[in-house]
PDB file of C-alpha atoms and ligand atoms in Angstrom:
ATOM      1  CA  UNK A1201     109.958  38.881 156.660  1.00  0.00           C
ATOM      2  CA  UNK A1202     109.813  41.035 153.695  1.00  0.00           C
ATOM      3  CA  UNK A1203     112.293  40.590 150.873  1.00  0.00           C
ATOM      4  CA  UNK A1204     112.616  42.985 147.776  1.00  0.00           C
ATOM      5  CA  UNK A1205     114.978  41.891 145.351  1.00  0.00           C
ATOM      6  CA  UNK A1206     116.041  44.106 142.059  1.00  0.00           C
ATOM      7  CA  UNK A1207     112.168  45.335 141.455  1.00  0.00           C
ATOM      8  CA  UNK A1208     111.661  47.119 137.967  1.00  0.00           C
ATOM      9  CA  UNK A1209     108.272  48.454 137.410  1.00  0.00           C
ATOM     10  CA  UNK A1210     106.905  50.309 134.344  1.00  0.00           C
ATOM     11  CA  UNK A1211     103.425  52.052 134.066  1.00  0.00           C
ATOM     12  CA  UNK A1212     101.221  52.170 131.004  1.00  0.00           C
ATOM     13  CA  UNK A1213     104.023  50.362 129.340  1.00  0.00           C
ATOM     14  CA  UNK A1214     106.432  52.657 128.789  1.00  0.00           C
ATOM     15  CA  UNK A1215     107.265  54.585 132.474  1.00  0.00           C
ATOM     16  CA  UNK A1216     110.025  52.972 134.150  1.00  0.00           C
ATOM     17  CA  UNK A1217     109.933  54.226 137.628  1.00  0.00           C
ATOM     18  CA  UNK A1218     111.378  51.358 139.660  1.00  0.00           C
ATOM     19  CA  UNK A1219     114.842  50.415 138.739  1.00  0.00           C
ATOM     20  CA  UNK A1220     115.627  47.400 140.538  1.00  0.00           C
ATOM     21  CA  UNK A1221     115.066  48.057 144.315  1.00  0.00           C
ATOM     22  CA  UNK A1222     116.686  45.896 146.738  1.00  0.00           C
ATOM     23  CA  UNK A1223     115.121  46.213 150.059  1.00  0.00           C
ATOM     24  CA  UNK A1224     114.614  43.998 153.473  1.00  0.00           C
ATOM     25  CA  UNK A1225     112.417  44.322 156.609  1.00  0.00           C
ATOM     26  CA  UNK A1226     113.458  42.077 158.843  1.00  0.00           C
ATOM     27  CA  UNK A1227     110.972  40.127 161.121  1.00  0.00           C
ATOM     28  CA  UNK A1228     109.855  42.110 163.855  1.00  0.00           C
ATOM     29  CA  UNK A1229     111.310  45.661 162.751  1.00  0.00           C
ATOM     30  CA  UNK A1230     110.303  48.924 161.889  1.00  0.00           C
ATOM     31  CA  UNK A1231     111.975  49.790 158.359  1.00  0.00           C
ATOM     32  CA  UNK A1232     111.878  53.451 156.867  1.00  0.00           C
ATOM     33  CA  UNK A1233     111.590  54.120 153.558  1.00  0.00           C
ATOM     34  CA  UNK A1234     112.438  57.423 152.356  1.00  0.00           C
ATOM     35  CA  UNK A1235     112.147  59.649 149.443  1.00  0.00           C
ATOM     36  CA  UNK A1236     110.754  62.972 148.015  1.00  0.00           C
ATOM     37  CA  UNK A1237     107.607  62.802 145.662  1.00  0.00           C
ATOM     38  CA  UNK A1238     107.634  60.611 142.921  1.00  0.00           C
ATOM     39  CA  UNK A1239     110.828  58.900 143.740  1.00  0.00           C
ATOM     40  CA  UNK A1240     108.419  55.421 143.873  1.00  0.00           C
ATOM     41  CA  UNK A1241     107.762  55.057 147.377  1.00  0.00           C
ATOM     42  CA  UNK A1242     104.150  54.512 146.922  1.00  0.00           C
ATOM     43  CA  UNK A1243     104.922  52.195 143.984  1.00  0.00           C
ATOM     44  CA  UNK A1244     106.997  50.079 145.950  1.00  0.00           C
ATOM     45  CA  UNK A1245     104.115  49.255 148.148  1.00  0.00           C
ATOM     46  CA  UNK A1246     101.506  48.974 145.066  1.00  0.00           C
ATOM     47  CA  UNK A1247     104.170  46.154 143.959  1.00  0.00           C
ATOM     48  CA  UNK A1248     104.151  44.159 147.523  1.00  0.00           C
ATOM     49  CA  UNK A1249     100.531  44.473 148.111  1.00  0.00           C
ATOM     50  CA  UNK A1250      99.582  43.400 144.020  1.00  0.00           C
ATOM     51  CA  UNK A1251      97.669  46.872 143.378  1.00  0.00           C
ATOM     52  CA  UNK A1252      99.941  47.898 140.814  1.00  0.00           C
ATOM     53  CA  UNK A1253      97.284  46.782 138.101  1.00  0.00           C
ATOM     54  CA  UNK A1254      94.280  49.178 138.943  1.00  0.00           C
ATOM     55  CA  UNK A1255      96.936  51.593 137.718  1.00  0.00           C
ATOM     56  CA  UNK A1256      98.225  50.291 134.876  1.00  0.00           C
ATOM     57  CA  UNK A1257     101.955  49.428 136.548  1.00  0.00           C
ATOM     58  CA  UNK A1258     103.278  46.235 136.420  1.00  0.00           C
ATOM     59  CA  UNK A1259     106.522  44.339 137.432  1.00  0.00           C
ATOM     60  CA  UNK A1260     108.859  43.827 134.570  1.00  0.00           C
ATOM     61  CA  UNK A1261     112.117  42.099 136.720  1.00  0.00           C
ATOM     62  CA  UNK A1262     112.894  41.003 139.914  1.00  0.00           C
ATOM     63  CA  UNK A1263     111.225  39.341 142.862  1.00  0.00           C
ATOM     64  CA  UNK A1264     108.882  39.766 146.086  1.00  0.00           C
ATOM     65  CA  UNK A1265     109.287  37.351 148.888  1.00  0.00           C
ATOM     66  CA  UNK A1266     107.570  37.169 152.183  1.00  0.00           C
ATOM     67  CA  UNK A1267     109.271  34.745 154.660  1.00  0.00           C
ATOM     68  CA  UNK A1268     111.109  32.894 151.734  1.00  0.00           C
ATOM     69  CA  UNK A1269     107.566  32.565 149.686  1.00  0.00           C
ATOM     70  CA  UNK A1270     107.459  34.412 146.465  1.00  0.00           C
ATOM     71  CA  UNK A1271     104.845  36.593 145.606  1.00  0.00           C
ATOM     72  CA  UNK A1272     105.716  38.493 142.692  1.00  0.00           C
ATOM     73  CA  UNK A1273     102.624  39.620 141.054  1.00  0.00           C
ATOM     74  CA  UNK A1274     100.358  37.864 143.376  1.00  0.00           C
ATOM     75  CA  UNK A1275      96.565  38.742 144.148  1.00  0.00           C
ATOM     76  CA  UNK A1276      95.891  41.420 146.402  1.00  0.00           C
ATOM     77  CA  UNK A1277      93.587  39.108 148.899  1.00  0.00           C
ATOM     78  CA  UNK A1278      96.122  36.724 148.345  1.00  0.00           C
ATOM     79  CA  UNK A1279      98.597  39.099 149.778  1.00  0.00           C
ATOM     80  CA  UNK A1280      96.563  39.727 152.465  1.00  0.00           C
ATOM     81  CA  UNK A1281      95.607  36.527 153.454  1.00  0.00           C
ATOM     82  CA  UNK A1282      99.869  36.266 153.767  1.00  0.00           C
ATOM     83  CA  UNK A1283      99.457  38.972 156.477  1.00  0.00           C
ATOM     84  CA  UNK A1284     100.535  41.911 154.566  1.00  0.00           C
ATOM     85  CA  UNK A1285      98.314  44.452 154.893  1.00  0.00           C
ATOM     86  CA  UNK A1286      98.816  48.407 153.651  1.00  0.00           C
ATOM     87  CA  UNK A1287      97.462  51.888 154.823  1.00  0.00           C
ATOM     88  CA  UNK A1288      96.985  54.068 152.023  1.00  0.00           C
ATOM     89  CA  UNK A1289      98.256  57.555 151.521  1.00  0.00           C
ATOM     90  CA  UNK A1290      95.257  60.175 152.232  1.00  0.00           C
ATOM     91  CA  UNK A1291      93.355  58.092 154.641  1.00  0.00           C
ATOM     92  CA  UNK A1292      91.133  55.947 152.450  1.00  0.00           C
ATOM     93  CA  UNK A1293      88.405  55.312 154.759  1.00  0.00           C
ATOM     94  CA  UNK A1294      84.821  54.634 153.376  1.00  0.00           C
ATOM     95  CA  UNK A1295      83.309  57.479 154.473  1.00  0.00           C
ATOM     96  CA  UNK A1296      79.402  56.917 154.001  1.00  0.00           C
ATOM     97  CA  UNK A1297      79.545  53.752 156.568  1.00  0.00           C
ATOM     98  CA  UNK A1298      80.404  54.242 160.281  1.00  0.00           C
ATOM     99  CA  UNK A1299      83.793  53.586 161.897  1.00  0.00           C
ATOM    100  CA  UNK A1300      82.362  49.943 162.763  1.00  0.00           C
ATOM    101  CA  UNK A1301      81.475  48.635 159.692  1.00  0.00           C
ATOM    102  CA  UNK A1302      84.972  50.545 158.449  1.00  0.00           C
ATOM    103  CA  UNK A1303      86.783  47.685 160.906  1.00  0.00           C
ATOM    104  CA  UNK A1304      85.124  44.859 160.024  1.00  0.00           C
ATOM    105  CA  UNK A1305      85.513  45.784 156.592  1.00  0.00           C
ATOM    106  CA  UNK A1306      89.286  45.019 157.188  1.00  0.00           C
ATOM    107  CA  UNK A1307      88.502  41.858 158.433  1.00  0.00           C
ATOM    108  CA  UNK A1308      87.310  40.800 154.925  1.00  0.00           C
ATOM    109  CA  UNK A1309      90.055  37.747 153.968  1.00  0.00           C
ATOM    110  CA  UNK A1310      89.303  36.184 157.585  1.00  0.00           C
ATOM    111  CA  UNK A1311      87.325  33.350 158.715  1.00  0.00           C
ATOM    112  CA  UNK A1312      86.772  32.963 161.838  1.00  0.00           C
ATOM    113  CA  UNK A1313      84.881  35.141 164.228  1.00  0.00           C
ATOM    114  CA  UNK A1314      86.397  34.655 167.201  1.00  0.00           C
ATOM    115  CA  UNK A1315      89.465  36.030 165.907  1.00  0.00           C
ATOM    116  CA  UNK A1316      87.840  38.673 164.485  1.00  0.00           C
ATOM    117  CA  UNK A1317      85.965  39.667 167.304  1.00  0.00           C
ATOM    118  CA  UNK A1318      89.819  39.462 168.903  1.00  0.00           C
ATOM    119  CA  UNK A1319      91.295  41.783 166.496  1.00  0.00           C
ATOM    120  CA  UNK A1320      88.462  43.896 167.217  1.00  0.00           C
ATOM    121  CA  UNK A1321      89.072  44.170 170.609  1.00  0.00           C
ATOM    122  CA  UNK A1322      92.704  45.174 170.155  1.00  0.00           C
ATOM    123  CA  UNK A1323      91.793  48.141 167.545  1.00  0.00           C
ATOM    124  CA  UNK A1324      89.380  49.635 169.859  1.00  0.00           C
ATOM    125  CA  UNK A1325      91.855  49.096 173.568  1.00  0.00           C
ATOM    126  CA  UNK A1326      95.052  50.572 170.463  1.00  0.00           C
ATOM    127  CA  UNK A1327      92.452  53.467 169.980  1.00  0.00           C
ATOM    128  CA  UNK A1328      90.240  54.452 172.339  1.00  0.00           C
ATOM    129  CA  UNK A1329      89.106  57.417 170.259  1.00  0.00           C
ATOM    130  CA  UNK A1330      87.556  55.279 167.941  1.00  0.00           C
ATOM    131  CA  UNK A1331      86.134  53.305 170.586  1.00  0.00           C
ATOM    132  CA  UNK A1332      84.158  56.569 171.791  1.00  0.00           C
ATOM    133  CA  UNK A1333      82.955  56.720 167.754  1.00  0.00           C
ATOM    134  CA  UNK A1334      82.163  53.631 166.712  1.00  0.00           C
ATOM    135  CA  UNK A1335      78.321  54.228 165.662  1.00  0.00           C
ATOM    136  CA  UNK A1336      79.626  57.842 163.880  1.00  0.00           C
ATOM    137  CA  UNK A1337      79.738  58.042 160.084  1.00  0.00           C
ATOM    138  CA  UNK A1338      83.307  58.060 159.389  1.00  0.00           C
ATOM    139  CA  UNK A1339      83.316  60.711 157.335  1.00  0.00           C
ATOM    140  CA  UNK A1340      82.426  63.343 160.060  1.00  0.00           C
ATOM    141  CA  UNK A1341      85.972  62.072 161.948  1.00  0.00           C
ATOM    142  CA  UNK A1342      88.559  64.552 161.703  1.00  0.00           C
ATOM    143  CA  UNK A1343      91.783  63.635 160.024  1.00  0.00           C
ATOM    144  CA  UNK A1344      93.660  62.065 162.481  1.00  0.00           C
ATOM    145  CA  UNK A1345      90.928  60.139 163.700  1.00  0.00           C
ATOM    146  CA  UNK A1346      90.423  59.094 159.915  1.00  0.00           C
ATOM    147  CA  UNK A1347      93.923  58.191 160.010  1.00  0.00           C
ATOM    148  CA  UNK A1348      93.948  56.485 162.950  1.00  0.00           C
ATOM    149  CA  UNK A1349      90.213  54.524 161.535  1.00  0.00           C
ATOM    150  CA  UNK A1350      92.638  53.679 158.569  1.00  0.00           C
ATOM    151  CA  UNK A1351      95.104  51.845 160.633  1.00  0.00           C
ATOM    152  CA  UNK A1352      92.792  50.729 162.776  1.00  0.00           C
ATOM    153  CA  UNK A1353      90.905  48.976 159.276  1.00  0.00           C
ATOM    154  CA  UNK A1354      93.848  47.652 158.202  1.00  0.00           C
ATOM    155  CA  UNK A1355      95.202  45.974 162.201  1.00  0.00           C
ATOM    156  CA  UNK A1356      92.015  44.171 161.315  1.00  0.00           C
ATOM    157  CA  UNK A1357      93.122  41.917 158.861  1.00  0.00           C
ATOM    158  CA  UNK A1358      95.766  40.658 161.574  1.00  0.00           C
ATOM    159  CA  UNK A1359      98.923  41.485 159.392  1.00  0.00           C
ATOM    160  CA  UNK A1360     102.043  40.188 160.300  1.00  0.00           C
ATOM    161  CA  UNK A1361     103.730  43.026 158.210  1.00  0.00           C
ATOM    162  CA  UNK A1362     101.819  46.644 157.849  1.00  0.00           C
ATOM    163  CA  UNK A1363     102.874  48.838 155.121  1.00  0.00           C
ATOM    164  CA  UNK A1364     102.376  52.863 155.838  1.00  0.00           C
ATOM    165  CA  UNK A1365     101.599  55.156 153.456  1.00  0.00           C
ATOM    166  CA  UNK A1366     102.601  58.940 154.817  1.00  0.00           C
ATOM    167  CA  UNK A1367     100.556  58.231 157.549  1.00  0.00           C
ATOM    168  CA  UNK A1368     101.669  61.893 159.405  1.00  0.00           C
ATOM    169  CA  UNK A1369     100.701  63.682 156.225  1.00  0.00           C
ATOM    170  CA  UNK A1370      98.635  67.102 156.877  1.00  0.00           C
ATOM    171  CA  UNK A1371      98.467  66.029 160.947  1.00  0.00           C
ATOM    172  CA  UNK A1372      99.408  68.330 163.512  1.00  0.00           C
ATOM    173  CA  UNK A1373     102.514  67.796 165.315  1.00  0.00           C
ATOM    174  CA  UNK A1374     100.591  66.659 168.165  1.00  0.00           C
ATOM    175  CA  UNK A1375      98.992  63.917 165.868  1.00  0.00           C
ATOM    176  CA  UNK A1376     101.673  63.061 164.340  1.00  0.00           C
ATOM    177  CA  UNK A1377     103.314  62.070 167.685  1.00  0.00           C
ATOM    178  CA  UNK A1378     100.072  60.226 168.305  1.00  0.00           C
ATOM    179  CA  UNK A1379     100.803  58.136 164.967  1.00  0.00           C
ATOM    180  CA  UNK A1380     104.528  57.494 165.831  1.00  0.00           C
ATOM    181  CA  UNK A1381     103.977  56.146 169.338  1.00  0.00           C
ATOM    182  CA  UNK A1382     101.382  54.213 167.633  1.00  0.00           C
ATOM    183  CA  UNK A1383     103.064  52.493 165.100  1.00  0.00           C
ATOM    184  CA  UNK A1384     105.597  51.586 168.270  1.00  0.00           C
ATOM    185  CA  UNK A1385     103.005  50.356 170.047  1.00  0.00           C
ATOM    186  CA  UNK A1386     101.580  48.038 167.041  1.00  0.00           C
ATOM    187  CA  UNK A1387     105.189  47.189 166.008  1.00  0.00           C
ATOM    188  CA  UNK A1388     105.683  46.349 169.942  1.00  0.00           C
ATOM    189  CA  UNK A1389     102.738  43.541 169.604  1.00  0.00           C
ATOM    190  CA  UNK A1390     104.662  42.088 167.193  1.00  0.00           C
ATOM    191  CA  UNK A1391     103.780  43.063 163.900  1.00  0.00           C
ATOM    192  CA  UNK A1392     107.004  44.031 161.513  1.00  0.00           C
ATOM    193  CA  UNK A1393     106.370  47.973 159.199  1.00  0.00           C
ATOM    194  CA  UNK A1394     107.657  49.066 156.701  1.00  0.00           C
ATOM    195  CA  UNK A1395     107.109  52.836 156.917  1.00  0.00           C
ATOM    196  CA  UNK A1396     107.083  55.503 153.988  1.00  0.00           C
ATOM    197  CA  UNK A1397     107.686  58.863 155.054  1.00  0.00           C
ATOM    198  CA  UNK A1398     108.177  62.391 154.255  1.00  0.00           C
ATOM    199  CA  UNK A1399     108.480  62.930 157.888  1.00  0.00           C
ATOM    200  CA  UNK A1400     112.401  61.613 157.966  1.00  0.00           C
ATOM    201  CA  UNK A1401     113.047  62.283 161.478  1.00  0.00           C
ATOM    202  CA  UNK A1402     109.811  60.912 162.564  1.00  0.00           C
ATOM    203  CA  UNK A1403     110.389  57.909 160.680  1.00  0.00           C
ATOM    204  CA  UNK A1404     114.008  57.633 161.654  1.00  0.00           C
ATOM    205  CA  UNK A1405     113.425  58.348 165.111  1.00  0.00           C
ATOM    206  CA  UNK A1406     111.732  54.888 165.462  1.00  0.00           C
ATOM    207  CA  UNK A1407     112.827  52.955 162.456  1.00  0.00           C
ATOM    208  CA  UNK A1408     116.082  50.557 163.051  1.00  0.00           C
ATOM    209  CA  UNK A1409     116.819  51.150 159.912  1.00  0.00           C
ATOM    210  CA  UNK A1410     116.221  53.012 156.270  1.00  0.00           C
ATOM    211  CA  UNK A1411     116.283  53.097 152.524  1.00  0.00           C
ATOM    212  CA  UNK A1412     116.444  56.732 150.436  1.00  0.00           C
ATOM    213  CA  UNK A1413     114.948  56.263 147.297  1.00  0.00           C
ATOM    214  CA  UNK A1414     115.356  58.382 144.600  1.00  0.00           C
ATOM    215  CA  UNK A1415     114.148  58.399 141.276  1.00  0.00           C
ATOM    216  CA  UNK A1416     113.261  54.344 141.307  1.00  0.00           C
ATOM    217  CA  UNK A1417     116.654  54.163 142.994  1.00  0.00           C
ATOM    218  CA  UNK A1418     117.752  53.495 146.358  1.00  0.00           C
ATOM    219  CA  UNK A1419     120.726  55.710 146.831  1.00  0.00           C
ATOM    220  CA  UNK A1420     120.960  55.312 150.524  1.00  0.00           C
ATOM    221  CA  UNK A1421     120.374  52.324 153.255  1.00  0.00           C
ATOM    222  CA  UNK A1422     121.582  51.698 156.655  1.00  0.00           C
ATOM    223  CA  UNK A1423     120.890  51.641 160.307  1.00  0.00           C
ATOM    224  CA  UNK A1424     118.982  55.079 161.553  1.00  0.00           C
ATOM    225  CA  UNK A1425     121.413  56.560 163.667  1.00  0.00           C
ATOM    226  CA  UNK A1426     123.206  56.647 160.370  1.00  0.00           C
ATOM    227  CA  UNK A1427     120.792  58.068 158.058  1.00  0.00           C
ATOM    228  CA  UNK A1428     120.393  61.037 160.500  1.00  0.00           C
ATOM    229  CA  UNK A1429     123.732  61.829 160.813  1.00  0.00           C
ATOM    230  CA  UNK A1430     123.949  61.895 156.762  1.00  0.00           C
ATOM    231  CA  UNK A1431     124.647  65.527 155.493  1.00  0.00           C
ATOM    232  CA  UNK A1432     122.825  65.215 152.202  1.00  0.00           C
ATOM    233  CA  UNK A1433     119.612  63.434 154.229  1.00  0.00           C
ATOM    234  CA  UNK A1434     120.233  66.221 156.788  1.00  0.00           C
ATOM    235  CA  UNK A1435     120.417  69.265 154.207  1.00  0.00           C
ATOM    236  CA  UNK A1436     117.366  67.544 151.844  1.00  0.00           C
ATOM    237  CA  UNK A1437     115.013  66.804 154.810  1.00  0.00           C
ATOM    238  CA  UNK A1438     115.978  68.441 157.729  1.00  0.00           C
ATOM    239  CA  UNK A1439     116.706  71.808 156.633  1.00  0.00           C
ATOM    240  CA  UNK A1440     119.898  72.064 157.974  1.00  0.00           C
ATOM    241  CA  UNK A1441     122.517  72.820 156.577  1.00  0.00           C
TER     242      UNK A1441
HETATM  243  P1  LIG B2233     104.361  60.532 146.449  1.00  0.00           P
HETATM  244  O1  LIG B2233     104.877  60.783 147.816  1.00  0.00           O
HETATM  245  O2  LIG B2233     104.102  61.773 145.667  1.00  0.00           O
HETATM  246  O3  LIG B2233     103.234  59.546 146.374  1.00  0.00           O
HETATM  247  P2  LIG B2233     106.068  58.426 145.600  1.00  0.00           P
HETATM  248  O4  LIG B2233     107.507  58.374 145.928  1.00  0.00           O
HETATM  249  O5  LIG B2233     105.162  57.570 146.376  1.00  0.00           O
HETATM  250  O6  LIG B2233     105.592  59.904 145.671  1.00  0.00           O
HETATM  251  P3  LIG B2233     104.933  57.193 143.283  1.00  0.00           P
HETATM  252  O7  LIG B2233     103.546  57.590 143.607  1.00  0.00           O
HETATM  253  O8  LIG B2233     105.336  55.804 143.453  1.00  0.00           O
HETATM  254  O9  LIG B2233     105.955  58.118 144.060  1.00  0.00           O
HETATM  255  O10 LIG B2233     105.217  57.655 141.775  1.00  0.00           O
HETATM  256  C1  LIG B2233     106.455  57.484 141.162  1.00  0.00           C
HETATM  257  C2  LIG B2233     106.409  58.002 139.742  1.00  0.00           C
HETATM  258  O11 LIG B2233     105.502  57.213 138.986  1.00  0.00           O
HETATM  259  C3  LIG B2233     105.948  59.427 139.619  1.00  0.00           C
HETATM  260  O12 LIG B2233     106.796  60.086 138.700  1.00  0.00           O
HETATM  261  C4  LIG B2233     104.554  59.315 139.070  1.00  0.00           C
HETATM  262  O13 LIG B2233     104.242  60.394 138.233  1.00  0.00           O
HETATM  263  C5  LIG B2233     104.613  58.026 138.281  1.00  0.00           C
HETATM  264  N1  LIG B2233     103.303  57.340 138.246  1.00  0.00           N
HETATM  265  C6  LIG B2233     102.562  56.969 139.301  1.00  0.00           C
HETATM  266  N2  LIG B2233     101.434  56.360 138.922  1.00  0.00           N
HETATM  267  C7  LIG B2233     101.461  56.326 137.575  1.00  0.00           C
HETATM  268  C8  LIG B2233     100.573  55.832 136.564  1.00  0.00           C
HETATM  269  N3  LIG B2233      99.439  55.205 136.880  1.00  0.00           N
HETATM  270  N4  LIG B2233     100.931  56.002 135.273  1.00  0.00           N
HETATM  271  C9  LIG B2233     102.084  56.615 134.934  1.00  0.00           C
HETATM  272  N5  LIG B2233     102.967  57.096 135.835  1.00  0.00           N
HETATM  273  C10 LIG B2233     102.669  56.974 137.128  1.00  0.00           C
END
């Protein structure tokens, strides 16, 4: 599905902070990708999804390939309309417009309506929460229903791949088990993630398999059960020792 091969990417010119990633998610998997902050997870996604410009990154080597196509350095809507769509760390809802117009908002790159009104459908049966809130100002949601609203915006777009910011960041552990069987669920209907994390075992716990980057480097990849049984993943996220 996805394909990341040797990715370099340098902000404002002179910050090198990936140095040539290799990474796959295969077509209908959940894929973990690990890493403390700063390491470049959230870079990595900028790169797929073409929003590296806004902040002044850009992609100096390697390639980006979704089912075979390349799109190094493509478009954002372009990237979209190639059903990738991302959720962005801290739950970027618009939060002067209600959790309605949030949706449809996702829907942006798509034609027709029937669809739409399909997609639409799905969201609100995937969360019934905001189904119950659809006429509220999203802003007034509490976090995890603004998490859940940013998910939800992005499912909207019909993405064949869905790239995941942190989405258990500053939940409670009830929430964040909300998220997880969530992004089963979603991953269940057929769409592949690719799933950033600080949460390891979270991640791990549904991901087939995972990357460890570190410091624009991945320094660890294989199959879950693998990466939790890892004494240096174990000690550096787990606590144990
Ligand atoms: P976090 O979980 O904190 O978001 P991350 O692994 O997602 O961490 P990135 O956000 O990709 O990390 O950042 C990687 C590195 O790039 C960091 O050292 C950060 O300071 C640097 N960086 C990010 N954005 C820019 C920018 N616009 N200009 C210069 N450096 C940047």
């Amino acid at each position: 599905m996805l394909s990341v091969s040797n990715l370099e990417v340098v902000y404002e010119d002179v910050v090198l902070v990936l140095r040539g990633v290799s990474l796959d998610v295969p077509t209908g998997s959940i894929v973990a990708l690990l890493g403390a902050n700063g390491a470049g997870k959230t870079t990595l996604l900028r790169a797929v999804t073409g929003l590296l410009m806004p902040h002044r990154g850009r992609i100096t080597k390697g390639t980006v390939r979704v089912d075979g196509t390349d799109i190094t350095g493509a478009d954002p809507a372009d990237v979209v309309r190639l059903g990738i769509a991302q959720v962005m760390e801290g739950r970027r809802i618009f939060a002067e417009i209600t959790v309605d117009e949030n949706l449809r908002a996702g829907a942006y790159t798509r034609r027709s309506r029937a669809e739409v009104r399909e997609s639409y459908a799905r969201v609100l049966d995937l969360f019934p929460v905001l189904a119950r809130r659809r006429r509220s100002v999203a802003g007034y949601l509490s976090g995890g229903e603004q998490q859940m609203l940013a998910i939800g915006r992005a499912l909207m777009a019909a993405p064949r791949l869905l790239l995941l910011d942190e989405p258990s960041l500053g939940l409670a552990p009830k929430l964040v088990e909300q998220v997880r069987d969530i992004v089963v669920q979603i991953n269940r209907q057929g769409t592949s993630v690719l799933l950033v994390e600080q949460n390891a075992v979270m991640a791990l716990s549904i991901a087939g398999s995972g990357y460890v980057l570190e410091t624009g480097k991945v320094v660890k990849d294989g199959p879950s059960a693998e990466l939790l049984a890892d004494e240096d993943i174990r000690e550096f996220y787990l606590g144990a020792t």
